[in-house]
mmCIF file of C-alpha atoms and ligand atoms in Angstrom:
data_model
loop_
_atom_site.group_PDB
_atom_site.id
_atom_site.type_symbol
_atom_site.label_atom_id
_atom_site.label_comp_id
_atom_site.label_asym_id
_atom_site.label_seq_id
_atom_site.Cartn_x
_atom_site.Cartn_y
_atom_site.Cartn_z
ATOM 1 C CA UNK A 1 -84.358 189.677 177.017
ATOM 2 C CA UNK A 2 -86.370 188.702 180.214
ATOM 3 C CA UNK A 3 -84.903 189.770 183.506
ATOM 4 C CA UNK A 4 -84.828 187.197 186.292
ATOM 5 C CA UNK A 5 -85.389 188.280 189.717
ATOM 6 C CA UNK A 6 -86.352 187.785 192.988
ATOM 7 C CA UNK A 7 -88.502 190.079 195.074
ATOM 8 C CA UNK A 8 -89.084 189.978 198.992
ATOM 9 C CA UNK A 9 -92.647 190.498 200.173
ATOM 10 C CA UNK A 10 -91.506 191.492 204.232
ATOM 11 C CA UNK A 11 -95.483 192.508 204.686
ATOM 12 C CA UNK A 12 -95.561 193.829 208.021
ATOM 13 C CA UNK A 13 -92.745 192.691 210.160
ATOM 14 C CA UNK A 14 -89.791 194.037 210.720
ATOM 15 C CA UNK A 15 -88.658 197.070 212.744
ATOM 16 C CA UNK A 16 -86.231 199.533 211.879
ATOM 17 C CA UNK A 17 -83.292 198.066 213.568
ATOM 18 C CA UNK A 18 -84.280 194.293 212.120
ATOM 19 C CA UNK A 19 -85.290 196.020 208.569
ATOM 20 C CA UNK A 20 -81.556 197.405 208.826
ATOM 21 C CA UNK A 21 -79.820 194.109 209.760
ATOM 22 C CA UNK A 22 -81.388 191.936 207.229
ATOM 23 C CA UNK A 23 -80.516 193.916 204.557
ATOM 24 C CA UNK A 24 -77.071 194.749 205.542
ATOM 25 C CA UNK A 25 -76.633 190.856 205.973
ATOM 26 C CA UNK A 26 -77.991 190.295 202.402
ATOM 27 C CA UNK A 27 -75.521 192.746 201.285
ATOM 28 C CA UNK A 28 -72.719 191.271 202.854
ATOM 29 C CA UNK A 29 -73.783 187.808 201.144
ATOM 30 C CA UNK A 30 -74.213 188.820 198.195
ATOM 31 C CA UNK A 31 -71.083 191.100 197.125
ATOM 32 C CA UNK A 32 -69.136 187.345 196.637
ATOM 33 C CA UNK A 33 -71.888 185.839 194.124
ATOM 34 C CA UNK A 34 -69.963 186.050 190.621
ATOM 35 C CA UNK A 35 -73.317 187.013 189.341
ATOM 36 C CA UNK A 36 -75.007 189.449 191.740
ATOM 37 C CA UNK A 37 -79.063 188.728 191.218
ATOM 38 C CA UNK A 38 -81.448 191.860 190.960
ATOM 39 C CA UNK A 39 -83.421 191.566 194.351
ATOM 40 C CA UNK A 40 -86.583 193.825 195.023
ATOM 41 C CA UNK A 41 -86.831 194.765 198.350
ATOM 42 C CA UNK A 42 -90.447 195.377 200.164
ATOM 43 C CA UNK A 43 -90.550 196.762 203.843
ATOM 44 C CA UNK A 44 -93.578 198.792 205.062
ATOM 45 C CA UNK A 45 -93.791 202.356 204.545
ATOM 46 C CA UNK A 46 -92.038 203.671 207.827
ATOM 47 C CA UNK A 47 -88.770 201.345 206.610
ATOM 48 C CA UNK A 48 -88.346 202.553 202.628
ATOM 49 C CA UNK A 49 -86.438 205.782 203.097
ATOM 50 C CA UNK A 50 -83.768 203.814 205.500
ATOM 51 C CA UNK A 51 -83.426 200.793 203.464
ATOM 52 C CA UNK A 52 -83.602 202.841 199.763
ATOM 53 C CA UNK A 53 -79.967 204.494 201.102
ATOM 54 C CA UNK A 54 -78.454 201.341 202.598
ATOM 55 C CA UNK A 55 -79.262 199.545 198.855
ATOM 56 C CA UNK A 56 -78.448 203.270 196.672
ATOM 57 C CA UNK A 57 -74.517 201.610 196.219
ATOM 58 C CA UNK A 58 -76.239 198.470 194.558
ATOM 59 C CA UNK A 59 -77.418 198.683 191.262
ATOM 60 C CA UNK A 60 -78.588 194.984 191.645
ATOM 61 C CA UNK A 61 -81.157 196.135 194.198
ATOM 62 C CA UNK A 62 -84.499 197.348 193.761
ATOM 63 C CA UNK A 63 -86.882 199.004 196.202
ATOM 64 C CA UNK A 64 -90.955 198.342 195.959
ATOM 65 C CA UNK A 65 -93.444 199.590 197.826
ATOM 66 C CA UNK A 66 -96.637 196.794 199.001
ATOM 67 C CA UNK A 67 -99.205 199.660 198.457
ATOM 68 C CA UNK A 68 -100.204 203.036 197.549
ATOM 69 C CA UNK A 69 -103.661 205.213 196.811
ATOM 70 C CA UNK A 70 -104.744 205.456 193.090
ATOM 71 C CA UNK A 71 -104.894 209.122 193.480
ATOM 72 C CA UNK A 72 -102.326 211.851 192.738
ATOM 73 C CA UNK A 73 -102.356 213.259 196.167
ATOM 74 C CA UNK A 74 -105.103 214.758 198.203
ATOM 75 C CA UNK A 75 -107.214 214.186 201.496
ATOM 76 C CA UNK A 76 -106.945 210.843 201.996
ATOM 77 C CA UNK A 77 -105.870 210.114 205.762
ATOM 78 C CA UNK A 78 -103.573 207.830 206.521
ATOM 79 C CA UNK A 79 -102.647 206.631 202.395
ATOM 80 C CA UNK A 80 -99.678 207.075 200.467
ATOM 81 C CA UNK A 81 -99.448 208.716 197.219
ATOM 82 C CA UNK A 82 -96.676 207.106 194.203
ATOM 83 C CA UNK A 83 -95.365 210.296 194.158
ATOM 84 C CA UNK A 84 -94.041 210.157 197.701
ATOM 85 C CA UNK A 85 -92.776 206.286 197.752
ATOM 86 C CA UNK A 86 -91.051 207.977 194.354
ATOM 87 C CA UNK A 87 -89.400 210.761 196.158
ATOM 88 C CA UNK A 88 -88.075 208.004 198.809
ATOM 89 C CA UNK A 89 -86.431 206.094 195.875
ATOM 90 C CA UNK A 90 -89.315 203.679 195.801
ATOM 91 C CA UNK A 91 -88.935 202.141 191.910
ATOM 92 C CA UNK A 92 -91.545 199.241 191.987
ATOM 93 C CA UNK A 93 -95.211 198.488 193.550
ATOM 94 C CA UNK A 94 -97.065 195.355 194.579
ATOM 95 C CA UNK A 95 -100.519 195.438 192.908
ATOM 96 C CA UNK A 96 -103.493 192.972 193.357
ATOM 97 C CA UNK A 97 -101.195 190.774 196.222
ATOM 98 C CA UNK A 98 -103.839 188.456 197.586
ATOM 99 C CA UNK A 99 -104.180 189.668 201.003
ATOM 100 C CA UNK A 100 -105.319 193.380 199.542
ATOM 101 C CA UNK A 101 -107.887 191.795 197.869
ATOM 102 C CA UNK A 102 -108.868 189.451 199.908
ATOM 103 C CA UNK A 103 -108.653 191.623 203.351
ATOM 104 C CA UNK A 104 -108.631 195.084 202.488
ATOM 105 C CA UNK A 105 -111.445 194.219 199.472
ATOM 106 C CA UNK A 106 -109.277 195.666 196.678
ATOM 107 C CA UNK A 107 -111.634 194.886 193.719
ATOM 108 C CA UNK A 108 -110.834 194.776 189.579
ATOM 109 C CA UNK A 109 -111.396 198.639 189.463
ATOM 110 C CA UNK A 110 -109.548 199.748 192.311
ATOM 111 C CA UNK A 111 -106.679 197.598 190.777
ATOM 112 C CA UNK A 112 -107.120 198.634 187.458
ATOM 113 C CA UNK A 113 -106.774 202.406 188.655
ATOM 114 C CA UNK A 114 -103.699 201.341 190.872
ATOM 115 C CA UNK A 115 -102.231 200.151 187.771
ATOM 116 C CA UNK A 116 -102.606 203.296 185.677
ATOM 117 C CA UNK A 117 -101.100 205.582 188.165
ATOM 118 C CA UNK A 118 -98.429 203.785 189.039
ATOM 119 C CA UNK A 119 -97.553 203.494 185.605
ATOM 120 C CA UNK A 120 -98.306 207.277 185.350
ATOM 121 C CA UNK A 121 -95.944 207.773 187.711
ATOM 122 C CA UNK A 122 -93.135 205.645 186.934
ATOM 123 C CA UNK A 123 -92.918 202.853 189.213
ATOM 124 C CA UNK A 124 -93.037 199.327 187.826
ATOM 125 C CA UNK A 125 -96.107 197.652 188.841
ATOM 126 C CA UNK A 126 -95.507 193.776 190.171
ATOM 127 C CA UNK A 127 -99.023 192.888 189.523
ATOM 128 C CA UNK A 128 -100.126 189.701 191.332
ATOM 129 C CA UNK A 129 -103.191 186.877 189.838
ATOM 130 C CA UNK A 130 -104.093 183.788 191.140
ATOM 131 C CA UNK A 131 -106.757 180.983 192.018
ATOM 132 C CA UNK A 132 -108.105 180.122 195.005
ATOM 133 C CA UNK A 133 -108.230 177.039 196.292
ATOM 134 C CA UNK A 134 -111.720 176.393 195.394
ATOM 135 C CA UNK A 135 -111.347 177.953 192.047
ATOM 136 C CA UNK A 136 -108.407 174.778 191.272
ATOM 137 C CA UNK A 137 -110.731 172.095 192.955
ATOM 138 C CA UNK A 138 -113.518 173.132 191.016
ATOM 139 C CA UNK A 139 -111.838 173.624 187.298
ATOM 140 C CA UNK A 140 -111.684 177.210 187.320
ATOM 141 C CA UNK A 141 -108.475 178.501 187.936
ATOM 142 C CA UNK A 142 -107.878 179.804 184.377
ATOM 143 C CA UNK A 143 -111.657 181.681 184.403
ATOM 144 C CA UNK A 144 -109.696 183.261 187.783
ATOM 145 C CA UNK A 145 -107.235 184.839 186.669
ATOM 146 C CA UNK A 146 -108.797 185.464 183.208
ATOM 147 C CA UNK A 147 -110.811 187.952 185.541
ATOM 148 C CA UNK A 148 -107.773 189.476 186.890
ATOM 149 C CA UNK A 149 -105.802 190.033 183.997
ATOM 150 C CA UNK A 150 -108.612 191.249 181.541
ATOM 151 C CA UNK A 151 -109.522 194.393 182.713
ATOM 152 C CA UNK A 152 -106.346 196.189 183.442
ATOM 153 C CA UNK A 153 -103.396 194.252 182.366
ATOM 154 C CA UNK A 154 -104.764 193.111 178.795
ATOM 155 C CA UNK A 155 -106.151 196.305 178.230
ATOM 156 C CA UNK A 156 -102.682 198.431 178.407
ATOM 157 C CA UNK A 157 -100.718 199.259 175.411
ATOM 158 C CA UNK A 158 -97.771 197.415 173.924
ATOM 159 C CA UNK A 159 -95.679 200.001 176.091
ATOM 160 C CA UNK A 160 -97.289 199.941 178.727
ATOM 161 C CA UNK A 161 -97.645 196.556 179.273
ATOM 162 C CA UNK A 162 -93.951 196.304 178.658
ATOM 163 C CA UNK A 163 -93.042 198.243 182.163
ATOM 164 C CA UNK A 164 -95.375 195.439 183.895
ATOM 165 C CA UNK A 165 -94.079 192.109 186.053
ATOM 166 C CA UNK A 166 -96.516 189.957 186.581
ATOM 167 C CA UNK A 167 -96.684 187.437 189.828
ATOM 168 C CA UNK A 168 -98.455 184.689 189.377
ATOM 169 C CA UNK A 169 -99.559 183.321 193.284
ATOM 170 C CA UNK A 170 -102.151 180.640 193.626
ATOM 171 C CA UNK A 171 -103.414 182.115 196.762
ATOM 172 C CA UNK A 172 -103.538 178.328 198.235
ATOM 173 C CA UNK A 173 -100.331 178.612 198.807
ATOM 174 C CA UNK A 174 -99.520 181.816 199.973
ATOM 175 C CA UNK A 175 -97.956 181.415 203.658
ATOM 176 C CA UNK A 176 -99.690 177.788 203.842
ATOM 177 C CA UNK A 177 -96.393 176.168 203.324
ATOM 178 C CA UNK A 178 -98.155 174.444 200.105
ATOM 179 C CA UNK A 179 -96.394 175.004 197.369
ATOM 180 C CA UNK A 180 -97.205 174.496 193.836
ATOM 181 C CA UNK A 181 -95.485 171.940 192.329
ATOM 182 C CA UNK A 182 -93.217 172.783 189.435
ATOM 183 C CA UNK A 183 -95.324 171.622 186.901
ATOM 184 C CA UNK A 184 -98.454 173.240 188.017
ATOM 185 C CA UNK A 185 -96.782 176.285 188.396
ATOM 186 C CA UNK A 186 -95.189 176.149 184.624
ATOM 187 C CA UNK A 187 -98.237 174.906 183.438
ATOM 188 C CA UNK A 188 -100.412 178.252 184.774
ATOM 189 C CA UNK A 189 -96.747 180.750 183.303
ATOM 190 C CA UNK A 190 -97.037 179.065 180.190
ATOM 191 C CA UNK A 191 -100.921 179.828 179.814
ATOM 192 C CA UNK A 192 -100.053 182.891 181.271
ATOM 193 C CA UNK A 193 -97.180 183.833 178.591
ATOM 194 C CA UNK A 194 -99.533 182.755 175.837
ATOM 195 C CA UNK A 195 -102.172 185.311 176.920
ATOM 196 C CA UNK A 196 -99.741 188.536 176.251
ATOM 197 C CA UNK A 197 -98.221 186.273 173.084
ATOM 198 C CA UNK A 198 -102.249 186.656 171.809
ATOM 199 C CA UNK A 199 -102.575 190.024 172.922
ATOM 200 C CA UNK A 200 -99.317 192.025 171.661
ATOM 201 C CA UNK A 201 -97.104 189.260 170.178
ATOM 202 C CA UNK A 202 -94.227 186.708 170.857
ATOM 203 C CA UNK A 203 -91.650 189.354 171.621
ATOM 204 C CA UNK A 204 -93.304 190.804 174.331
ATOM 205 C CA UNK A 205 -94.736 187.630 175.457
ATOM 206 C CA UNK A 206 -91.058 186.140 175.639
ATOM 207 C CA UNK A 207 -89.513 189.194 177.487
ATOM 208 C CA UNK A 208 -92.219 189.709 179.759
ATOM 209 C CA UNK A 209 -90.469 188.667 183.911
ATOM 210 C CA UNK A 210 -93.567 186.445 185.428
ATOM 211 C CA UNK A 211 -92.522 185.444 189.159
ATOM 212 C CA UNK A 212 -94.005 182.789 190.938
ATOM 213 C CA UNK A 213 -95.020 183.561 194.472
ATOM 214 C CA UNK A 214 -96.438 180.948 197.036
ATOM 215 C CA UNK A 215 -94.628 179.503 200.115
ATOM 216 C CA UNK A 216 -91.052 179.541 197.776
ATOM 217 C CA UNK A 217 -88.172 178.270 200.180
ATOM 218 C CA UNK A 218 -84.233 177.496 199.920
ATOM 219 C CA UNK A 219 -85.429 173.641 199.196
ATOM 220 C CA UNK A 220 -88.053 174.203 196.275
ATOM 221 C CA UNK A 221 -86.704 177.274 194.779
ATOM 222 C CA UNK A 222 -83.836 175.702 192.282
ATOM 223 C CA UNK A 223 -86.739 173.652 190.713
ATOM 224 C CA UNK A 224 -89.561 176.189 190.341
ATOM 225 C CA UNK A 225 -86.815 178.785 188.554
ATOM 226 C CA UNK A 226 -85.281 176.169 186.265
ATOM 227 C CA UNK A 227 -89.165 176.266 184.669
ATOM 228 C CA UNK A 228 -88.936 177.700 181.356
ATOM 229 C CA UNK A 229 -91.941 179.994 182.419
ATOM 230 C CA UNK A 230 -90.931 181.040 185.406
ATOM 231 C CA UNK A 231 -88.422 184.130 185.520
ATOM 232 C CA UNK A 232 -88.039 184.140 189.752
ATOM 233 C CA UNK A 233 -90.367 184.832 192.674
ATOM 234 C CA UNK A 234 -92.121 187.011 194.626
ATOM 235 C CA UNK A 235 -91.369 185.560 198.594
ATOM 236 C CA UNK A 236 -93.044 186.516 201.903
ATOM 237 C CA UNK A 237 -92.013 184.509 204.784
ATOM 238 C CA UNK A 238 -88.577 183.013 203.714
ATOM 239 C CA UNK A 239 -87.177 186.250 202.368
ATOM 240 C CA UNK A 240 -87.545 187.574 206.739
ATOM 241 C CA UNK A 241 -84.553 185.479 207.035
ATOM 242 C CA UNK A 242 -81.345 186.680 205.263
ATOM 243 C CA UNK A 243 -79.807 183.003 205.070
ATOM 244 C CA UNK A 244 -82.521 181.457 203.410
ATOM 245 C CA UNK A 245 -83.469 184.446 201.498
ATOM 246 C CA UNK A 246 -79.764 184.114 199.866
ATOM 247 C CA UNK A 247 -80.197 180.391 199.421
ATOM 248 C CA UNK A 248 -83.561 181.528 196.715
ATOM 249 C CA UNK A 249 -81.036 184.406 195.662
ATOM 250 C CA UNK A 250 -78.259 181.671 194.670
ATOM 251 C CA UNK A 251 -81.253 179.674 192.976
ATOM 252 C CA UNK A 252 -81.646 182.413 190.697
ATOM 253 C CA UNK A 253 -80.346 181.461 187.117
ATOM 254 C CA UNK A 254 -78.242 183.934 186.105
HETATM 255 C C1 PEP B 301 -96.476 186.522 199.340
HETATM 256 O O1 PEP B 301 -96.977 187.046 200.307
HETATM 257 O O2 PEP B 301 -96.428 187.137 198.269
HETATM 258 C C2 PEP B 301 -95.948 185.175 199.477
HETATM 259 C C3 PEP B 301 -95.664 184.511 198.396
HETATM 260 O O3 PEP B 301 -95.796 184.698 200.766
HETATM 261 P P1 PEP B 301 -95.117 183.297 201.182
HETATM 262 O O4 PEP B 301 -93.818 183.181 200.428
HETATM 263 O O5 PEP B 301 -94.920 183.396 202.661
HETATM 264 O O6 PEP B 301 -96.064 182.213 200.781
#
């Protein structure tokens, strides 16, 4: 069985006292919903430990980290290790998100190693694909994130692959306000879907979570996540503010 969720992408805004006030607020929302949704939280590193004891109550709530270093530990100034986000109740990782490749030139390799450790170490990776905008305009948005998925996702084991979410985030439309429309967005889960059905079967295929991630809002949320493909998102600048984040929460089918 697939789980549906959302997860919040808070990149890097918020301060402690806001980081604490948003999520009491989505707390306080959500404890009425008759079906609480499982939420994935993402601060920056200074805000985990806080926010991993106000959510410890919730079993509904997840904590994920936006980045870590591929290595164990070591002398690495100024990275963070999966072992320590662990130790702060960290439980999930963003891997491949757009803006680490893009700005911090996080390459197939480097991404591929990210997704072994974190897997050695027990968080769930939330490993994000997805097209430029002149990959779409020129035809090539599948040979994309062909590229992305080959060399570390479609080369895990049945099990391992199993631990994985996948986010699927056409990078036009990441904080543009553009959003994909619902059919362009099932159309790329669906091919998506039928990659891992090729690779390790229908089962897995069909209980594999693939989020869609790309300017998602209160007014376009409903429609994206009543797509068959689509099991929730992955939201940056709507999930900063706790009444529109629990509008996409309430979107959620349950
Ligand atoms: C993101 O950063 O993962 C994202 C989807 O951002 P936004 O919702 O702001 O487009």
């Amino acid at each position: 069985m697939r789980t549906k969720l959302v997860a919040a992408n808070w990149k890097m805004h918020l301060d402690l006292s806001s980081a604490i006030e948003l999520t009491q607020a989505l707390l306080d929302q959500i404890k009425d919903l008759p079906n609480p949704p499982n939420v994935i939280l993402s601060p920056g590193f200074p805000l985990l430990s806080v926010v991993s004891d106000k959510i410890k109550p919730y079993s509904n709530f997840k904590l994920a980290a936006q980045n870590f270093h591929e290595s164990v530990s070591g002398a690495f100034t100024g990275e963070v290790s999966a072992d320590m986000l662990r130790s702060v109740g960290v439980t999930h990782v963003i891997i491949g998100h757009s803006e680490r490749r893009q700005l911090f030139s996080e390459g197939e390799d480097r991404l591929t190693a990210k997704l072994h450790r974190a897997l050695e170490a027990g968080l769930i990776p939330i490993f994000c694909i997805g097209e430029s905008l002149s990959d779409r305009e020129e035809n090539k948005t599948f040979d994309r994130l062909s590229a992305q998925l080959e060399p570390g996702i479609l080369n895990l084991s049945k099990e391992a692959f199993e631990k994985v979410i996948i986010a699927y985030e056409p990078v036009w439309a990441i904080g543009t306000g553009k959003t994909a429309t619902p059919a362009q967005a099932q159309e790329v889960h669906a091919w998506i879907r039928q990659q891992f059905h090729t690779q390790w079967g229908a089962t897995t295929a069909e209980n594999c979570t693939i989020l869609y991630g790309g300017s998602v809002n209160a007014s376009n949320a409903s429609e994206l996540f009543s797509c068959a493909d689509i099991d929730g998102g992955l939201v940056g600048g709507a999930s900063l503010k706790a009444n529109e984040f629990y509008q996409i929460l309430k979107a959620l089918p349950a």
